[in-house]
Amino acid sequence: MTLVGLEELRAAQQRIAGVAVRTPLLPCPWAADGARRLWLKPESLQPTGAFKLRGAYNRLAAMTAEERARGVVAQSSGNHAQAVAYAAGLLGIKAVVVMPDTSPAVKVENTRGFGAEVVLVPPGERDTLPAELVERHGYVWVPPYDDPHIIAGQGTVGLEIGEDAPDELDTVLVPVSGGGLISGTAAALKLTCPGVRVVGVEPELAADAQASFRAGEHLAWPVEDTYRTIADGLRTPTVGVLPFQHLQAYVDDIVTVTEDEIRDTVALLARRGRLVAEPSGAVAAAGYFHRAGEIAGRVFAAVVSGGNIEPKLLAELLAR
């Protein structure tokens, strides 16, 4: 497989312009500790509440008229689901989304609200049913991360960071699940700002990407293990094949954070950063606050990948 290049990244940037928000890079003086400074990239401000809109719209907008007429099917725990539903609605495409029955209700409701048909299944069937629906109905499959158009779309996050960041930026922290976001972001940064380090962050209860990265081979964790984390958007049992190649080519390291550290960071971002972040969206920032000894750097940017959190859970975390 061929890695996504600057031409594909620039094309995606043009394709999503006016649909996905160019989110700001926010300075966080409250997070400085004398030796380090932090900037946040709040993808929670996207129309669907997460970065996934970038890749989903880039993929759907590149489809032929014949493909659009067939409709699309996707699988997701929630953020890719909402993104596909929203993008399909804008483009007049029928969308069916397979979601695990453990998905937060807010994500299921939003996906339906954007016009998609939602099929709820046990977590173990989320990634197998789409192939059956493709065979049965002729839909075009829109994968959540293992696709060059998806990776290029997510990579526009990295292009924007590179364009907006202060000259002294040296480290970018990105959450890791299936690998689409970190693949595209790392490619964009390494191709435009080669001196910047890119570090992935994931829950220690779903650390399949770190295990694969450090072993140098593609590994998978059981679904029952990855579904232990509160970060529901990062429960994918393995990174995609194409994303893993990007990780090996462009990512400098992957670290993990604990469940308590994720919870604390959700509350901290709300109180001090005035940002609503879901647990998955808070993981990269948690790396900054809790892994200073493992991640070298002075000026950091962390991607807040999403803000689709159940109101009850947010209230519980703020009350901690």
PDB file of N, CA, C and O in Angstrom, residues 157-208:
ATOM      1  N   VAL A 157      -6.109  17.884   9.912  1.00  0.00           N
ATOM      2  CA  VAL A 157      -5.830  18.366  11.271  1.00  0.00           C
ATOM      3  C   VAL A 157      -4.355  18.730  11.387  1.00  0.00           C
ATOM      4  O   VAL A 157      -3.985  19.779  11.918  1.00  0.00           O
ATOM      5  N   GLY A 158      -3.492  17.854  10.879  1.00  0.00           N
ATOM      6  CA  GLY A 158      -2.062  18.106  10.937  1.00  0.00           C
ATOM      7  C   GLY A 158      -1.630  19.278  10.074  1.00  0.00           C
ATOM      8  O   GLY A 158      -0.750  20.064  10.459  1.00  0.00           O
ATOM      9  N   LEU A 159      -2.249  19.410   8.889  1.00  0.00           N
ATOM     10  CA  LEU A 159      -1.923  20.558   8.044  1.00  0.00           C
ATOM     11  C   LEU A 159      -2.242  21.864   8.767  1.00  0.00           C
ATOM     12  O   LEU A 159      -1.442  22.816   8.731  1.00  0.00           O
ATOM     13  N   GLU A 160      -3.398  21.914   9.422  1.00  0.00           N
ATOM     14  CA  GLU A 160      -3.791  23.137  10.122  1.00  0.00           C
ATOM     15  C   GLU A 160      -2.884  23.425  11.304  1.00  0.00           C
ATOM     16  O   GLU A 160      -2.522  24.581  11.564  1.00  0.00           O
ATOM     17  N   ILE A 161      -2.500  22.387  12.045  1.00  0.00           N
ATOM     18  CA  ILE A 161      -1.576  22.592  13.164  1.00  0.00           C
ATOM     19  C   ILE A 161      -0.259  23.168  12.644  1.00  0.00           C
ATOM     20  O   ILE A 161       0.288  24.124  13.201  1.00  0.00           O
ATOM     21  N   GLY A 162       0.255  22.588  11.566  1.00  0.00           N
ATOM     22  CA  GLY A 162       1.505  23.075  11.004  1.00  0.00           C
ATOM     23  C   GLY A 162       1.422  24.510  10.529  1.00  0.00           C
ATOM     24  O   GLY A 162       2.386  25.288  10.652  1.00  0.00           O
ATOM     25  N   GLU A 163       0.265  24.899   9.998  1.00  0.00           N
ATOM     26  CA  GLU A 163       0.089  26.265   9.493  1.00  0.00           C
ATOM     27  C   GLU A 163      -0.122  27.275  10.616  1.00  0.00           C
ATOM     28  O   GLU A 163       0.280  28.437  10.496  1.00  0.00           O
ATOM     29  N   ASP A 164      -0.746  26.842  11.709  1.00  0.00           N
ATOM     30  CA  ASP A 164      -1.135  27.772  12.769  1.00  0.00           C
ATOM     31  C   ASP A 164      -0.212  27.771  13.977  1.00  0.00           C
ATOM     32  O   ASP A 164      -0.285  28.680  14.813  1.00  0.00           O
ATOM     33  N   ALA A 165       0.636  26.779  14.100  1.00  0.00           N
ATOM     34  CA  ALA A 165       1.424  26.609  15.318  1.00  0.00           C
ATOM     35  C   ALA A 165       2.527  27.649  15.450  1.00  0.00           C
ATOM     36  O   ALA A 165       3.034  28.171  14.444  1.00  0.00           O
ATOM     37  N   PRO A 166       2.910  27.949  16.679  1.00  0.00           N
ATOM     38  CA  PRO A 166       4.077  28.818  16.880  1.00  0.00           C
ATOM     39  C   PRO A 166       5.331  28.124  16.349  1.00  0.00           C
ATOM     40  O   PRO A 166       5.397  26.900  16.296  1.00  0.00           O
ATOM     41  N   ASP A 167       6.322  28.922  15.963  1.00  0.00           N
ATOM     42  CA  ASP A 167       7.533  28.366  15.363  1.00  0.00           C
ATOM     43  C   ASP A 167       8.246  27.381  16.276  1.00  0.00           C
ATOM     44  O   ASP A 167       8.921  26.463  15.810  1.00  0.00           O
ATOM     45  N   GLU A 168       8.097  27.562  17.576  1.00  0.00           N
ATOM     46  CA  GLU A 168       8.826  26.711  18.520  1.00  0.00           C
ATOM     47  C   GLU A 168       8.112  25.403  18.849  1.00  0.00           C
ATOM     48  O   GLU A 168       8.595  24.611  19.669  1.00  0.00           O
ATOM     49  N   LEU A 169       6.955  25.132  18.242  1.00  0.00           N
ATOM     50  CA  LEU A 169       6.247  23.872  18.483  1.00  0.00           C
ATOM     51  C   LEU A 169       7.184  22.695  18.208  1.00  0.00           C
ATOM     52  O   LEU A 169       7.803  22.618  17.154  1.00  0.00           O
ATOM     53  N   ASP A 170       7.284  21.769  19.179  1.00  0.00           N
ATOM     54  CA  ASP A 170       8.172  20.628  18.961  1.00  0.00           C
ATOM     55  C   ASP A 170       7.507  19.268  19.132  1.00  0.00           C
ATOM     56  O   ASP A 170       8.049  18.259  18.705  1.00  0.00           O
ATOM     57  N   THR A 171       6.290  19.216  19.734  1.00  0.00           N
ATOM     58  CA  THR A 171       5.659  17.920  19.986  1.00  0.00           C
ATOM     59  C   THR A 171       4.139  18.022  19.816  1.00  0.00           C
ATOM     60  O   THR A 171       3.524  18.936  20.363  1.00  0.00           O
ATOM     61  N   VAL A 172       3.570  17.087  19.073  1.00  0.00           N
ATOM     62  CA  VAL A 172       2.115  17.032  18.884  1.00  0.00           C
ATOM     63  C   VAL A 172       1.610  15.704  19.423  1.00  0.00           C
ATOM     64  O   VAL A 172       2.135  14.639  19.078  1.00  0.00           O
ATOM     65  N   LEU A 173       0.592  15.772  20.267  1.00  0.00           N
ATOM     66  CA  LEU A 173      -0.008  14.592  20.894  1.00  0.00           C
ATOM     67  C   LEU A 173      -1.349  14.299  20.226  1.00  0.00           C
ATOM     68  O   LEU A 173      -2.185  15.194  20.082  1.00  0.00           O
ATOM     69  N   VAL A 174      -1.549  13.033  19.845  1.00  0.00           N
ATOM     70  CA  VAL A 174      -2.737  12.649  19.083  1.00  0.00           C
ATOM     71  C   VAL A 174      -3.299  11.350  19.666  1.00  0.00           C
ATOM     72  O   VAL A 174      -2.546  10.408  19.901  1.00  0.00           O
ATOM     73  N   PRO A 175      -4.610  11.260  19.899  1.00  0.00           N
ATOM     74  CA  PRO A 175      -5.182   9.999  20.377  1.00  0.00           C
ATOM     75  C   PRO A 175      -5.115   8.920  19.298  1.00  0.00           C
ATOM     76  O   PRO A 175      -5.111   9.219  18.106  1.00  0.00           O
ATOM     77  N   VAL A 176      -5.073   7.663  19.752  1.00  0.00           N
ATOM     78  CA  VAL A 176      -4.967   6.536  18.814  1.00  0.00           C
ATOM     79  C   VAL A 176      -6.101   5.553  19.056  1.00  0.00           C
ATOM     80  O   VAL A 176      -6.339   5.116  20.181  1.00  0.00           O
ATOM     81  N   SER A 177      -6.798   5.190  17.990  1.00  0.00           N
ATOM     82  CA  SER A 177      -7.785   4.114  18.020  1.00  0.00           C
ATOM     83  C   SER A 177      -7.489   3.215  16.827  1.00  0.00           C
ATOM     84  O   SER A 177      -6.542   2.445  16.841  1.00  0.00           O
ATOM     85  N   GLY A 178      -8.263   3.360  15.750  1.00  0.00           N
ATOM     86  CA  GLY A 178      -7.958   2.599  14.545  1.00  0.00           C
ATOM     87  C   GLY A 178      -6.775   3.151  13.781  1.00  0.00           C
ATOM     88  O   GLY A 178      -6.221   2.494  12.913  1.00  0.00           O
ATOM     89  N   GLY A 179      -6.389   4.394  14.103  1.00  0.00           N
ATOM     90  CA  GLY A 179      -5.183   4.958  13.544  1.00  0.00           C
ATOM     91  C   GLY A 179      -5.354   5.958  12.432  1.00  0.00           C
ATOM     92  O   GLY A 179      -4.366   6.500  11.924  1.00  0.00           O
ATOM     93  N   GLY A 180      -6.586   6.257  12.024  1.00  0.00           N
ATOM     94  CA  GLY A 180      -6.779   7.190  10.924  1.00  0.00           C
ATOM     95  C   GLY A 180      -6.315   8.602  11.243  1.00  0.00           C
ATOM     96  O   GLY A 180      -5.642   9.243  10.439  1.00  0.00           O
ATOM     97  N   LEU A 181      -6.669   9.099  12.434  1.00  0.00           N
ATOM     98  CA  LEU A 181      -6.311  10.461  12.812  1.00  0.00           C
ATOM     99  C   LEU A 181      -4.807  10.623  12.968  1.00  0.00           C
ATOM    100  O   LEU A 181      -4.216  11.552  12.411  1.00  0.00           O
ATOM    101  N   ILE A 182      -4.183   9.729  13.704  1.00  0.00           N
ATOM    102  CA  ILE A 182      -2.743   9.889  13.920  1.00  0.00           C
ATOM    103  C   ILE A 182      -1.966   9.634  12.631  1.00  0.00           C
ATOM    104  O   ILE A 182      -0.944  10.262  12.382  1.00  0.00           O
ATOM    105  N   SER A 183      -2.465   8.738  11.772  1.00  0.00           N
ATOM    106  CA  SER A 183      -1.784   8.480  10.502  1.00  0.00           C
ATOM    107  C   SER A 183      -1.738   9.732   9.642  1.00  0.00           C
ATOM    108  O   SER A 183      -0.678  10.149   9.158  1.00  0.00           O
ATOM    109  N   GLY A 184      -2.913  10.328   9.428  1.00  0.00           N
ATOM    110  CA  GLY A 184      -2.973  11.513   8.587  1.00  0.00           C
ATOM    111  C   GLY A 184      -2.274  12.704   9.210  1.00  0.00           C
ATOM    112  O   GLY A 184      -1.558  13.442   8.533  1.00  0.00           O
ATOM    113  N   THR A 185      -2.470  12.897  10.516  1.00  0.00           N
ATOM    114  CA  THR A 185      -1.853  14.030  11.204  1.00  0.00           C
ATOM    115  C   THR A 185      -0.338  13.910  11.194  1.00  0.00           C
ATOM    116  O   THR A 185       0.374  14.887  10.940  1.00  0.00           O
ATOM    117  N   ALA A 186       0.162  12.715  11.476  1.00  0.00           N
ATOM    118  CA  ALA A 186       1.612  12.515  11.480  1.00  0.00           C
ATOM    119  C   ALA A 186       2.200  12.703  10.094  1.00  0.00           C
ATOM    120  O   ALA A 186       3.255  13.336   9.926  1.00  0.00           O
ATOM    121  N   ALA A 187       1.523  12.183   9.074  1.00  0.00           N
ATOM    122  CA  ALA A 187       2.010  12.362   7.705  1.00  0.00           C
ATOM    123  C   ALA A 187       2.073  13.840   7.348  1.00  0.00           C
ATOM    124  O   ALA A 187       3.078  14.324   6.798  1.00  0.00           O
ATOM    125  N   ALA A 188       1.005  14.572   7.657  1.00  0.00           N
ATOM    126  CA  ALA A 188       0.958  15.997   7.333  1.00  0.00           C
ATOM    127  C   ALA A 188       2.079  16.760   8.035  1.00  0.00           C
ATOM    128  O   ALA A 188       2.750  17.609   7.424  1.00  0.00           O
ATOM    129  N   LEU A 189       2.296  16.472   9.303  1.00  0.00           N
ATOM    130  CA  LEU A 189       3.316  17.197  10.060  1.00  0.00           C
ATOM    131  C   LEU A 189       4.720  16.840   9.606  1.00  0.00           C
ATOM    132  O   LEU A 189       5.575  17.708   9.444  1.00  0.00           O
ATOM    133  N   LYS A 190       4.975  15.567   9.386  1.00  0.00           N
ATOM    134  CA  LYS A 190       6.322  15.161   8.971  1.00  0.00           C
ATOM    135  C   LYS A 190       6.657  15.666   7.575  1.00  0.00           C
ATOM    136  O   LYS A 190       7.822  15.925   7.265  1.00  0.00           O
ATOM    137  N   LEU A 191       5.638  15.841   6.727  1.00  0.00           N
ATOM    138  CA  LEU A 191       5.877  16.307   5.368  1.00  0.00           C
ATOM    139  C   LEU A 191       5.969  17.828   5.268  1.00  0.00           C
ATOM    140  O   LEU A 191       6.493  18.360   4.288  1.00  0.00           O
ATOM    141  N   THR A 192       5.448  18.537   6.276  1.00  0.00           N
ATOM    142  CA  THR A 192       5.475  20.002   6.236  1.00  0.00           C
ATOM    143  C   THR A 192       6.311  20.612   7.359  1.00  0.00           C
ATOM    144  O   THR A 192       6.828  21.716   7.199  1.00  0.00           O
ATOM    145  N   CYS A 193       6.423  19.925   8.483  1.00  0.00           N
ATOM    146  CA  CYS A 193       7.198  20.405   9.642  1.00  0.00           C
ATOM    147  C   CYS A 193       8.048  19.239  10.169  1.00  0.00           C
ATOM    148  O   CYS A 193       7.770  18.711  11.253  1.00  0.00           O
ATOM    149  N   PRO A 194       9.046  18.811   9.423  1.00  0.00           N
ATOM    150  CA  PRO A 194       9.754  17.577   9.743  1.00  0.00           C
ATOM    151  C   PRO A 194      10.435  17.521  11.104  1.00  0.00           C
ATOM    152  O   PRO A 194      10.744  16.441  11.603  1.00  0.00           O
ATOM    153  N   GLY A 195      10.672  18.663  11.731  1.00  0.00           N
ATOM    154  CA  GLY A 195      11.318  18.642  13.038  1.00  0.00           C
ATOM    155  C   GLY A 195      10.378  18.363  14.194  1.00  0.00           C
ATOM    156  O   GLY A 195      10.822  18.142  15.334  1.00  0.00           O
ATOM    157  N   VAL A 196       9.080  18.368  13.949  1.00  0.00           N
ATOM    158  CA  VAL A 196       8.089  18.167  15.012  1.00  0.00           C
ATOM    159  C   VAL A 196       7.921  16.681  15.310  1.00  0.00           C
ATOM    160  O   VAL A 196       7.785  15.870  14.400  1.00  0.00           O
ATOM    161  N   ARG A 197       7.926  16.327  16.591  1.00  0.00           N
ATOM    162  CA  ARG A 197       7.696  14.947  17.004  1.00  0.00           C
ATOM    163  C   ARG A 197       6.192  14.705  17.126  1.00  0.00           C
ATOM    164  O   ARG A 197       5.444  15.577  17.565  1.00  0.00           O
ATOM    165  N   VAL A 198       5.746  13.511  16.752  1.00  0.00           N
ATOM    166  CA  VAL A 198       4.337  13.127  16.857  1.00  0.00           C
ATOM    167  C   VAL A 198       4.258  11.920  17.777  1.00  0.00           C
ATOM    168  O   VAL A 198       4.876  10.882  17.519  1.00  0.00           O
ATOM    169  N   VAL A 199       3.483  12.070  18.845  1.00  0.00           N
ATOM    170  CA  VAL A 199       3.361  11.012  19.851  1.00  0.00           C
ATOM    171  C   VAL A 199       1.889  10.636  19.996  1.00  0.00           C
ATOM    172  O   VAL A 199       1.038  11.505  20.214  1.00  0.00           O
ATOM    173  N   GLY A 200       1.591   9.359  19.866  1.00  0.00           N
ATOM    174  CA  GLY A 200       0.235   8.878  20.067  1.00  0.00           C
ATOM    175  C   GLY A 200      -0.039   8.635  21.540  1.00  0.00           C
ATOM    176  O   GLY A 200       0.874   8.327  22.309  1.00  0.00           O
ATOM    177  N   VAL A 201      -1.304   8.783  21.922  1.00  0.00           N
ATOM    178  CA  VAL A 201      -1.716   8.521  23.302  1.00  0.00           C
ATOM    179  C   VAL A 201      -2.964   7.656  23.260  1.00  0.00           C
ATOM    180  O   VAL A 201      -3.897   7.945  22.500  1.00  0.00           O
ATOM    181  N   GLU A 202      -2.999   6.595  24.055  1.00  0.00           N
ATOM    182  CA  GLU A 202      -4.181   5.741  24.123  1.00  0.00           C
ATOM    183  C   GLU A 202      -4.369   5.221  25.540  1.00  0.00           C
ATOM    184  O   GLU A 202      -3.450   5.285  26.368  1.00  0.00           O
ATOM    185  N   PRO A 203      -5.567   4.727  25.862  1.00  0.00           N
ATOM    186  CA  PRO A 203      -5.809   4.187  27.206  1.00  0.00           C
ATOM    187  C   PRO A 203      -4.964   2.940  27.437  1.00  0.00           C
ATOM    188  O   PRO A 203      -4.794   2.118  26.529  1.00  0.00           O
ATOM    189  N   GLU A 204      -4.470   2.767  28.656  1.00  0.00           N
ATOM    190  CA  GLU A 204      -3.684   1.563  28.924  1.00  0.00           C
ATOM    191  C   GLU A 204      -4.558   0.312  28.869  1.00  0.00           C
ATOM    192  O   GLU A 204      -4.052  -0.791  28.663  1.00  0.00           O
ATOM    193  N   LEU A 205      -5.878   0.467  28.998  1.00  0.00           N
ATOM    194  CA  LEU A 205      -6.786  -0.681  28.887  1.00  0.00           C
ATOM    195  C   LEU A 205      -7.109  -1.035  27.439  1.00  0.00           C
ATOM    196  O   LEU A 205      -7.785  -2.028  27.185  1.00  0.00           O
ATOM    197  N   ALA A 206      -6.634  -0.237  26.504  1.00  0.00           N
ATOM    198  CA  ALA A 206      -6.840  -0.523  25.081  1.00  0.00           C
ATOM    199  C   ALA A 206      -5.563  -0.158  24.319  1.00  0.00           C
ATOM    200  O   ALA A 206      -5.592   0.588  23.352  1.00  0.00           O
ATOM    201  N   ALA A 207      -4.453  -0.717  24.786  1.00  0.00           N
ATOM    202  CA  ALA A 207      -3.136  -0.306  24.304  1.00  0.00           C
ATOM    203  C   ALA A 207      -2.617  -1.182  23.168  1.00  0.00           C
ATOM    204  O   ALA A 207      -1.425  -1.465  23.080  1.00  0.00           O
ATOM    205  N   ASP A 208      -3.508  -1.604  22.285  1.00  0.00           N
ATOM    206  CA  ASP A 208      -3.089  -2.457  21.173  1.00  0.00           C
ATOM    207  C   ASP A 208      -2.155  -1.735  20.220  1.00  0.00           C
ATOM    208  O   ASP A 208      -1.228  -2.331  19.658  1.00  0.00           O
TER     209      ASP A 208
END
